[in-house]
Amino acid sequence: MTTEVQTSLAGKVALVTGAASGLGKEIAETYAKAGAAVGIADLNLEGANAVAEQINAAGGKAFGIAMDVTDEAQVNKGVDDLVAHFGSLDILVSNAGIQTIESIDKFEFAKWKKMLAIHLDGAFLTTKAALQHMYKAKKGVVIYMGSVHSHEASKLKAPYVTAKHGLLGLARVLAKEGASHNVRSHVICPGFVRTPIVEKQIPEQAKELGITEEEVVKNVMLAGTVDGEFTTPQDIAQTALFLAAFPNNALTGQSVVVSHGWFMQ
Ligand code: NAI
């Protein structure tokens, strides 16, 4: 099998969850520019439809899908609708996520369960639904949106860190089970990117830690980087393109940390 790295996704169909905003939106737009037809899945259907409209207006192929990734029926319907519309499913990017900041001793159990459900149940349900099509077609790539927090811990993020570590396990099992079906898995582990999930955290962390917002950015978010820089949505989308287009099993079951040097494996 070839090892020539491709940058084209022509003829491929991708599903990106949490694609109405932030990293998911950037990945969906990048995949569409690379020639893929893209399902824009999100809780926020209006936002998903707006992203799909922009892609279609630019000459790409996309449509919005109402999907709560924790709801098995909605996930299965969304995946089946996408396959009915575009004919296959080649790439899943399981990206939808939230963040809640609190110390373990005060964390509400309901909020803990919600975080694990979106990140872990969502990854499992979308993977299971996608594999029904990928295994039949004998090809596919599943990309999980992990985090530097798949490898490192930070204060106030117990369920997030737990869930992001868990995604490494799911990706590794899928790499082993998927190999004979020509299905690969990857985890992308971004450092901090200034999307809405992070903008919301800056004042919350400042309050919890009793420091200024500037100190949160400099001393908490970017302290471990080699250059004090934020990672960008484009950095993550280009990594997602490289992984989706990589042609063989040399890369499977691994995590790729994109973080300006924060956590080196
Ligand atoms: P964002 O807040 O901009 O986008 C998240 C999207 O997920 C939103 O459109 C939201 O509606 C959707 N969503 C939330 N719950 C959902 C559900 N139950 N079903 C379907 N969609 C749902 O956040 P961002 O930054 O783009 O985050 C995307 C992923 O990247 C998350 O998994 C996050 O943990 C991860 N990540 C983000 C980093 C950052 O610094 N922004 C760093 C490392 C990882």
mmCIF file of C-alpha atoms and ligand atoms in Angstrom:
data_model
loop_
_atom_site.group_PDB
_atom_site.id
_atom_site.type_symbol
_atom_site.label_atom_id
_atom_site.label_comp_id
_atom_site.label_asym_id
_atom_site.label_seq_id
_atom_site.Cartn_x
_atom_site.Cartn_y
_atom_site.Cartn_z
ATOM 1 C CA MET A 1 0.000 0.000 0.000
ATOM 2 C CA THR A 2 1.238 3.518 -0.822
ATOM 3 C CA THR A 3 2.832 5.759 1.778
ATOM 4 C CA GLU A 4 2.578 8.889 -0.333
ATOM 5 C CA VAL A 5 0.817 11.423 1.879
ATOM 6 C CA GLN A 6 -2.266 12.957 0.266
ATOM 7 C CA THR A 7 -3.862 16.330 0.928
ATOM 8 C CA SER A 8 -6.956 15.658 -1.152
ATOM 9 C CA LEU A 9 -10.185 14.228 0.262
ATOM 10 C CA ALA A 10 -11.918 14.202 -3.137
ATOM 11 C CA GLY A 11 -14.736 11.662 -3.197
ATOM 12 C CA LYS A 12 -14.681 11.164 0.605
ATOM 13 C CA VAL A 13 -17.574 11.759 2.983
ATOM 14 C CA ALA A 14 -16.883 13.090 6.480
ATOM 15 C CA LEU A 15 -19.003 13.577 9.589
ATOM 16 C CA VAL A 16 -17.765 16.211 12.053
ATOM 17 C CA THR A 17 -19.545 16.560 15.404
ATOM 18 C CA GLY A 18 -19.644 19.865 17.260
ATOM 19 C CA ALA A 19 -19.056 21.483 13.865
ATOM 20 C CA ALA A 20 -21.221 24.596 14.373
ATOM 21 C CA SER A 21 -18.348 26.310 16.223
ATOM 22 C CA GLY A 22 -14.629 26.430 16.951
ATOM 23 C CA LEU A 23 -12.399 23.517 15.962
ATOM 24 C CA GLY A 24 -15.185 21.407 14.428
ATOM 25 C CA LYS A 25 -16.223 24.269 12.140
ATOM 26 C CA GLU A 26 -12.633 24.859 11.002
ATOM 27 C CA ILE A 27 -12.108 21.128 10.340
ATOM 28 C CA ALA A 28 -15.379 20.875 8.380
ATOM 29 C CA GLU A 29 -14.414 23.881 6.221
ATOM 30 C CA THR A 30 -10.901 22.505 5.648
ATOM 31 C CA TYR A 31 -12.240 19.062 4.679
ATOM 32 C CA ALA A 32 -14.747 20.649 2.288
ATOM 33 C CA LYS A 33 -11.958 22.691 0.643
ATOM 34 C CA ALA A 34 -9.988 19.437 0.280
ATOM 35 C CA GLY A 35 -12.929 17.962 -1.660
ATOM 36 C CA ALA A 36 -14.891 16.004 0.970
ATOM 37 C CA ALA A 37 -18.670 16.145 1.347
ATOM 38 C CA VAL A 38 -19.267 16.996 5.011
ATOM 39 C CA GLY A 39 -22.046 16.395 7.539
ATOM 40 C CA ILE A 40 -22.068 19.313 10.005
ATOM 41 C CA ALA A 41 -23.469 17.716 13.180
ATOM 42 C CA ASP A 42 -24.245 19.774 16.285
ATOM 43 C CA LEU A 43 -26.737 20.326 19.094
ATOM 44 C CA ASN A 44 -27.051 23.790 17.575
ATOM 45 C CA LEU A 45 -28.817 23.040 14.251
ATOM 46 C CA GLU A 46 -29.077 26.715 13.274
ATOM 47 C CA GLY A 47 -25.303 27.093 13.662
ATOM 48 C CA ALA A 48 -24.684 23.830 11.800
ATOM 49 C CA ASN A 49 -26.921 24.931 8.920
ATOM 50 C CA ALA A 50 -25.088 28.275 8.727
ATOM 51 C CA VAL A 51 -21.717 26.490 8.402
ATOM 52 C CA ALA A 52 -23.168 24.154 5.746
ATOM 53 C CA GLU A 53 -24.589 27.131 3.812
ATOM 54 C CA GLN A 54 -21.180 28.857 3.794
ATOM 55 C CA ILE A 55 -19.509 25.689 2.509
ATOM 56 C CA ASN A 56 -22.124 25.194 -0.203
ATOM 57 C CA ALA A 57 -21.920 28.867 -1.220
ATOM 58 C CA ALA A 58 -18.151 28.424 -1.662
ATOM 59 C CA GLY A 59 -18.749 25.488 -4.022
ATOM 60 C CA GLY A 60 -18.372 22.659 -1.471
ATOM 61 C CA LYS A 61 -20.834 19.996 -0.353
ATOM 62 C CA ALA A 62 -22.295 19.982 3.164
ATOM 63 C CA PHE A 63 -25.489 19.795 5.175
ATOM 64 C CA GLY A 64 -26.435 20.460 8.783
ATOM 65 C CA ILE A 65 -27.462 17.566 11.045
ATOM 66 C CA ALA A 66 -29.277 17.981 14.375
ATOM 67 C CA MET A 67 -27.396 15.679 16.715
ATOM 68 C CA ASP A 68 -26.965 15.399 20.454
ATOM 69 C CA VAL A 69 -24.004 13.006 20.549
ATOM 70 C CA THR A 70 -25.244 11.498 23.832
ATOM 71 C CA ASP A 71 -28.534 10.391 22.231
ATOM 72 C CA GLU A 72 -28.149 7.014 20.503
ATOM 73 C CA ALA A 73 -31.231 7.392 18.289
ATOM 74 C CA GLN A 74 -30.182 10.878 17.082
ATOM 75 C CA VAL A 75 -26.626 9.695 16.409
ATOM 76 C CA ASN A 76 -27.792 6.663 14.410
ATOM 77 C CA LYS A 77 -30.311 8.724 12.446
ATOM 78 C CA GLY A 78 -27.760 11.453 11.680
ATOM 79 C CA VAL A 79 -25.186 8.942 10.444
ATOM 80 C CA ASP A 80 -27.750 7.053 8.349
ATOM 81 C CA ASP A 81 -29.102 10.310 6.858
ATOM 82 C CA LEU A 82 -25.577 11.375 5.900
ATOM 83 C CA VAL A 83 -24.868 8.040 4.212
ATOM 84 C CA ALA A 84 -28.242 8.143 2.417
ATOM 85 C CA HIS A 85 -27.439 11.676 1.192
ATOM 86 C CA PHE A 86 -23.794 11.316 0.156
ATOM 87 C CA GLY A 87 -23.504 7.530 -0.336
ATOM 88 C CA SER A 88 -20.811 6.578 2.212
ATOM 89 C CA LEU A 89 -19.001 7.562 5.404
ATOM 90 C CA ASP A 90 -15.207 7.589 5.196
ATOM 91 C CA ILE A 91 -14.126 9.926 8.010
ATOM 92 C CA LEU A 92 -15.604 10.545 11.457
ATOM 93 C CA VAL A 93 -14.303 13.422 13.572
ATOM 94 C CA SER A 94 -15.708 12.994 17.074
ATOM 95 C CA ASN A 95 -15.156 16.535 18.310
ATOM 96 C CA ALA A 96 -18.209 17.809 20.243
ATOM 97 C CA GLY A 97 -17.278 18.881 23.744
ATOM 98 C CA ILE A 98 -17.888 21.168 26.687
ATOM 99 C CA GLN A 99 -15.890 22.403 29.664
ATOM 100 C CA THR A 100 -16.929 22.976 33.290
ATOM 101 C CA ILE A 101 -14.507 24.383 35.845
ATOM 102 C CA GLU A 102 -14.744 23.265 39.505
ATOM 103 C CA SER A 103 -12.653 21.488 42.126
ATOM 104 C CA ILE A 104 -13.377 17.804 42.804
ATOM 105 C CA ASP A 105 -14.747 18.386 46.302
ATOM 106 C CA LYS A 106 -17.405 20.747 44.916
ATOM 107 C CA PHE A 107 -18.127 19.140 41.532
ATOM 108 C CA GLU A 108 -21.837 18.345 41.105
ATOM 109 C CA PHE A 109 -22.373 14.681 40.185
ATOM 110 C CA ALA A 110 -24.843 15.668 37.435
ATOM 111 C CA LYS A 111 -22.208 17.919 35.807
ATOM 112 C CA TRP A 112 -19.580 15.142 36.080
ATOM 113 C CA LYS A 113 -21.956 12.718 34.325
ATOM 114 C CA LYS A 114 -22.846 15.240 31.609
ATOM 115 C CA MET A 115 -19.159 15.837 30.810
ATOM 116 C CA LEU A 116 -18.384 12.111 30.578
ATOM 117 C CA ALA A 117 -21.516 11.536 28.482
ATOM 118 C CA ILE A 118 -20.666 14.179 25.868
ATOM 119 C CA HIS A 119 -16.991 13.284 25.553
ATOM 120 C CA LEU A 120 -17.034 9.505 26.075
ATOM 121 C CA ASP A 121 -20.575 8.272 25.322
ATOM 122 C CA GLY A 122 -20.579 10.647 22.345
ATOM 123 C CA ALA A 123 -17.306 9.200 21.033
ATOM 124 C CA PHE A 124 -18.563 5.633 21.514
ATOM 125 C CA LEU A 125 -22.000 6.182 19.956
ATOM 126 C CA THR A 126 -20.721 8.044 16.898
ATOM 127 C CA THR A 127 -17.955 5.457 16.411
ATOM 128 C CA LYS A 128 -20.375 2.535 16.683
ATOM 129 C CA ALA A 129 -22.768 4.105 14.183
ATOM 130 C CA ALA A 130 -19.945 4.976 11.767
ATOM 131 C CA LEU A 131 -18.421 1.480 11.927
ATOM 132 C CA GLN A 132 -21.677 -0.062 10.640
ATOM 133 C CA HIS A 133 -20.858 1.652 7.321
ATOM 134 C CA MET A 134 -17.036 1.662 7.448
ATOM 135 C CA TYR A 135 -16.710 -2.077 8.118
ATOM 136 C CA LYS A 136 -19.028 -2.875 5.185
ATOM 137 C CA ALA A 137 -16.982 -0.596 2.911
ATOM 138 C CA LYS A 138 -13.687 -1.975 4.363
ATOM 139 C CA LYS A 139 -12.265 1.523 4.877
ATOM 140 C CA GLY A 140 -12.464 4.441 7.261
ATOM 141 C CA VAL A 141 -10.716 6.862 9.587
ATOM 142 C CA VAL A 142 -11.961 7.898 13.034
ATOM 143 C CA ILE A 143 -10.399 10.972 14.663
ATOM 144 C CA TYR A 144 -11.115 11.813 18.302
ATOM 145 C CA MET A 145 -10.607 15.336 19.620
ATOM 146 C CA GLY A 146 -8.533 14.716 22.705
ATOM 147 C CA SER A 147 -6.467 17.418 24.382
ATOM 148 C CA VAL A 148 -3.123 17.944 26.063
ATOM 149 C CA HIS A 149 -5.413 16.933 28.939
ATOM 150 C CA SER A 150 -5.413 13.401 27.434
ATOM 151 C CA HIS A 151 -1.848 13.275 28.840
ATOM 152 C CA GLU A 152 -1.592 15.982 31.513
ATOM 153 C CA ALA A 153 -3.747 17.064 34.446
ATOM 154 C CA SER A 154 -4.816 20.557 35.473
ATOM 155 C CA LYS A 155 -6.638 21.745 38.565
ATOM 156 C CA LEU A 156 -10.446 22.269 38.330
ATOM 157 C CA LYS A 157 -10.920 19.924 35.337
ATOM 158 C CA ALA A 158 -11.397 16.445 36.853
ATOM 159 C CA PRO A 159 -14.107 15.047 34.529
ATOM 160 C CA TYR A 160 -12.607 16.718 31.438
ATOM 161 C CA VAL A 161 -9.137 15.278 32.129
ATOM 162 C CA THR A 162 -10.683 11.882 32.930
ATOM 163 C CA ALA A 163 -12.731 11.865 29.709
ATOM 164 C CA LYS A 164 -9.856 13.058 27.514
ATOM 165 C CA HIS A 165 -7.587 10.329 28.948
ATOM 166 C CA GLY A 166 -10.383 7.829 28.218
ATOM 167 C CA LEU A 167 -10.404 8.713 24.515
ATOM 168 C CA LEU A 168 -6.844 7.361 24.203
ATOM 169 C CA GLY A 169 -8.147 3.963 25.347
ATOM 170 C CA LEU A 170 -11.036 3.958 22.894
ATOM 171 C CA ALA A 171 -8.741 4.947 20.002
ATOM 172 C CA ARG A 172 -6.260 2.197 20.884
ATOM 173 C CA VAL A 173 -8.945 -0.504 20.985
ATOM 174 C CA LEU A 174 -10.388 0.739 17.689
ATOM 175 C CA ALA A 175 -6.918 0.659 16.089
ATOM 176 C CA LYS A 176 -6.680 -3.059 16.981
ATOM 177 C CA GLU A 177 -10.268 -4.030 16.126
ATOM 178 C CA GLY A 178 -10.432 -1.841 13.023
ATOM 179 C CA ALA A 179 -7.182 -2.997 11.404
ATOM 180 C CA SER A 180 -8.671 -6.037 9.675
ATOM 181 C CA HIS A 181 -11.457 -3.793 8.309
ATOM 182 C CA ASN A 182 -8.962 -1.164 7.044
ATOM 183 C CA VAL A 183 -10.264 1.317 9.638
ATOM 184 C CA ARG A 184 -7.764 3.541 11.493
ATOM 185 C CA SER A 185 -8.055 5.727 14.588
ATOM 186 C CA HIS A 186 -6.256 8.847 15.757
ATOM 187 C CA VAL A 187 -6.448 11.285 18.671
ATOM 188 C CA ILE A 188 -5.572 14.948 18.162
ATOM 189 C CA CYS A 189 -4.438 16.610 21.383
ATOM 190 C CA PRO A 190 -4.575 20.405 21.079
ATOM 191 C CA GLY A 191 -3.110 22.886 23.512
ATOM 192 C CA PHE A 192 -5.242 25.935 24.288
ATOM 193 C CA VAL A 193 -7.056 27.404 21.265
ATOM 194 C CA ARG A 194 -9.082 30.633 21.616
ATOM 195 C CA THR A 195 -12.500 29.181 20.753
ATOM 196 C CA PRO A 196 -15.698 29.944 22.742
ATOM 197 C CA ILE A 197 -14.969 27.019 25.129
ATOM 198 C CA VAL A 198 -11.693 28.749 26.141
ATOM 199 C CA GLU A 199 -12.928 32.360 26.114
ATOM 200 C CA LYS A 200 -15.566 31.308 28.672
ATOM 201 C CA GLN A 201 -12.929 29.644 30.880
ATOM 202 C CA ILE A 202 -10.598 32.632 31.216
ATOM 203 C CA PRO A 203 -12.829 34.683 33.582
ATOM 204 C CA GLU A 204 -14.057 31.503 35.324
ATOM 205 C CA GLN A 205 -10.504 30.349 36.114
ATOM 206 C CA ALA A 206 -9.493 33.871 37.196
ATOM 207 C CA LYS A 207 -12.350 33.828 39.721
ATOM 208 C CA GLU A 208 -11.682 30.276 40.992
ATOM 209 C CA LEU A 209 -7.910 30.759 41.288
ATOM 210 C CA GLY A 210 -8.082 34.372 42.569
ATOM 211 C CA ILE A 211 -5.798 35.759 39.815
ATOM 212 C CA THR A 212 -6.272 38.151 36.871
ATOM 213 C CA GLU A 213 -7.395 37.050 33.408
ATOM 214 C CA GLU A 214 -3.951 37.983 32.015
ATOM 215 C CA GLU A 215 -2.365 35.712 34.649
ATOM 216 C CA VAL A 216 -4.696 32.851 33.650
ATOM 217 C CA VAL A 217 -3.537 33.156 30.031
ATOM 218 C CA LYS A 218 0.188 33.575 30.823
ATOM 219 C CA ASN A 219 0.660 31.427 33.932
ATOM 220 C CA VAL A 220 -2.022 28.747 33.534
ATOM 221 C CA MET A 221 -2.918 28.280 29.858
ATOM 222 C CA LEU A 222 0.376 29.010 28.090
ATOM 223 C CA ALA A 223 2.898 28.407 30.897
ATOM 224 C CA GLY A 224 3.973 25.018 29.530
ATOM 225 C CA THR A 225 4.426 26.103 25.907
ATOM 226 C CA VAL A 226 7.859 26.750 24.387
ATOM 227 C CA ASP A 227 6.898 30.209 23.112
ATOM 228 C CA GLY A 228 3.844 31.499 25.021
ATOM 229 C CA GLU A 229 1.625 31.124 21.945
ATOM 230 C CA PHE A 230 -1.933 29.858 21.557
ATOM 231 C CA THR A 231 -2.522 26.987 19.122
ATOM 232 C CA THR A 232 -4.920 28.026 16.318
ATOM 233 C CA PRO A 233 -7.994 26.339 14.785
ATOM 234 C CA GLN A 234 -6.026 26.194 11.494
ATOM 235 C CA ASP A 235 -3.193 24.246 13.204
ATOM 236 C CA ILE A 236 -5.734 21.651 14.353
ATOM 237 C CA ALA A 237 -7.645 21.504 11.066
ATOM 238 C CA GLN A 238 -4.447 20.936 9.060
ATOM 239 C CA THR A 239 -3.505 18.102 11.437
ATOM 240 C CA ALA A 240 -6.987 16.613 11.009
ATOM 241 C CA LEU A 241 -6.552 16.823 7.225
ATOM 242 C CA PHE A 242 -3.156 15.127 7.330
ATOM 243 C CA LEU A 243 -4.490 12.293 9.510
ATOM 244 C CA ALA A 244 -7.672 11.799 7.469
ATOM 245 C CA ALA A 245 -5.671 11.640 4.232
ATOM 246 C CA PHE A 246 -2.823 9.453 5.546
ATOM 247 C CA PRO A 247 -2.977 6.348 3.399
ATOM 248 C CA ASN A 248 -2.097 3.365 5.606
ATOM 249 C CA ASN A 249 -1.901 1.742 9.036
ATOM 250 C CA ALA A 250 1.568 3.113 9.823
ATOM 251 C CA LEU A 251 -0.359 5.800 11.695
ATOM 252 C CA THR A 252 -3.114 4.316 13.834
ATOM 253 C CA GLY A 253 -3.962 4.254 17.535
ATOM 254 C CA GLN A 254 -1.651 7.221 18.242
ATOM 255 C CA SER A 255 -2.203 10.662 19.641
ATOM 256 C CA VAL A 256 -0.752 13.744 18.005
ATOM 257 C CA VAL A 257 -0.073 16.634 20.383
ATOM 258 C CA VAL A 258 -0.407 20.065 18.723
ATOM 259 C CA SER A 259 0.389 22.496 21.514
ATOM 260 C CA HIS A 260 3.464 24.689 21.015
ATOM 261 C CA GLY A 261 5.480 22.149 22.976
ATOM 262 C CA TRP A 262 3.194 21.882 26.029
ATOM 263 C CA PHE A 263 3.621 18.179 26.940
ATOM 264 C CA MET A 264 6.182 16.345 24.831
ATOM 265 C CA GLN A 265 5.681 12.582 24.496
HETATM 266 P P1 NAI B 1 -16.682 25.178 20.966
HETATM 267 O O1 NAI B 1 -17.455 25.475 22.195
HETATM 268 O O2 NAI B 1 -16.291 26.288 20.063
HETATM 269 O O3 NAI B 1 -17.451 24.068 20.091
HETATM 270 C C1 NAI B 1 -18.030 22.930 20.656
HETATM 271 C C2 NAI B 1 -19.249 22.560 19.839
HETATM 272 O O4 NAI B 1 -19.768 21.319 20.372
HETATM 273 C C3 NAI B 1 -20.386 23.593 19.922
HETATM 274 O O5 NAI B 1 -20.837 23.927 18.612
HETATM 275 C C4 NAI B 1 -21.472 22.871 20.716
HETATM 276 O O6 NAI B 1 -22.793 23.242 20.335
HETATM 277 C C5 NAI B 1 -21.184 21.411 20.370
HETATM 278 N N1 NAI B 1 -21.755 20.472 21.353
HETATM 279 C C6 NAI B 1 -21.708 20.557 22.707
HETATM 280 N N2 NAI B 1 -22.379 19.534 23.245
HETATM 281 C C7 NAI B 1 -22.849 18.766 22.216
HETATM 282 C C8 NAI B 1 -23.610 17.567 22.134
HETATM 283 N N3 NAI B 1 -24.061 16.948 23.235
HETATM 284 N N4 NAI B 1 -23.907 17.069 20.903
HETATM 285 C C9 NAI B 1 -23.479 17.713 19.784
HETATM 286 N N5 NAI B 1 -22.768 18.857 19.803
HETATM 287 C C10 NAI B 1 -22.452 19.375 21.006
HETATM 288 O O7 NAI B 1 -15.372 24.404 21.481
HETATM 289 P P2 NAI B 1 -14.029 23.931 20.741
HETATM 290 O O8 NAI B 1 -12.896 24.598 21.383
HETATM 291 O O9 NAI B 1 -14.185 24.006 19.277
HETATM 292 O O10 NAI B 1 -13.986 22.404 21.211
HETATM 293 C C11 NAI B 1 -14.122 21.309 20.320
HETATM 294 C C12 NAI B 1 -13.415 20.112 20.935
HETATM 295 O O11 NAI B 1 -12.020 20.409 21.066
HETATM 296 C C13 NAI B 1 -13.905 19.713 22.321
HETATM 297 O O12 NAI B 1 -13.964 18.313 22.419
HETATM 298 C C14 NAI B 1 -12.812 20.274 23.226
HETATM 299 O O13 NAI B 1 -12.722 19.575 24.435
HETATM 300 C C15 NAI B 1 -11.594 20.069 22.352
HETATM 301 N N6 NAI B 1 -10.437 20.875 22.732
HETATM 302 C C16 NAI B 1 -10.494 22.242 22.679
HETATM 303 C C17 NAI B 1 -9.396 22.977 23.045
HETATM 304 C C18 NAI B 1 -9.410 24.473 23.048
HETATM 305 O O14 NAI B 1 -8.475 25.057 23.620
HETATM 306 N N7 NAI B 1 -10.377 25.132 22.438
HETATM 307 C C19 NAI B 1 -8.155 22.332 23.498
HETATM 308 C C20 NAI B 1 -8.202 20.890 23.501
HETATM 309 C C21 NAI B 1 -9.313 20.208 23.123
#
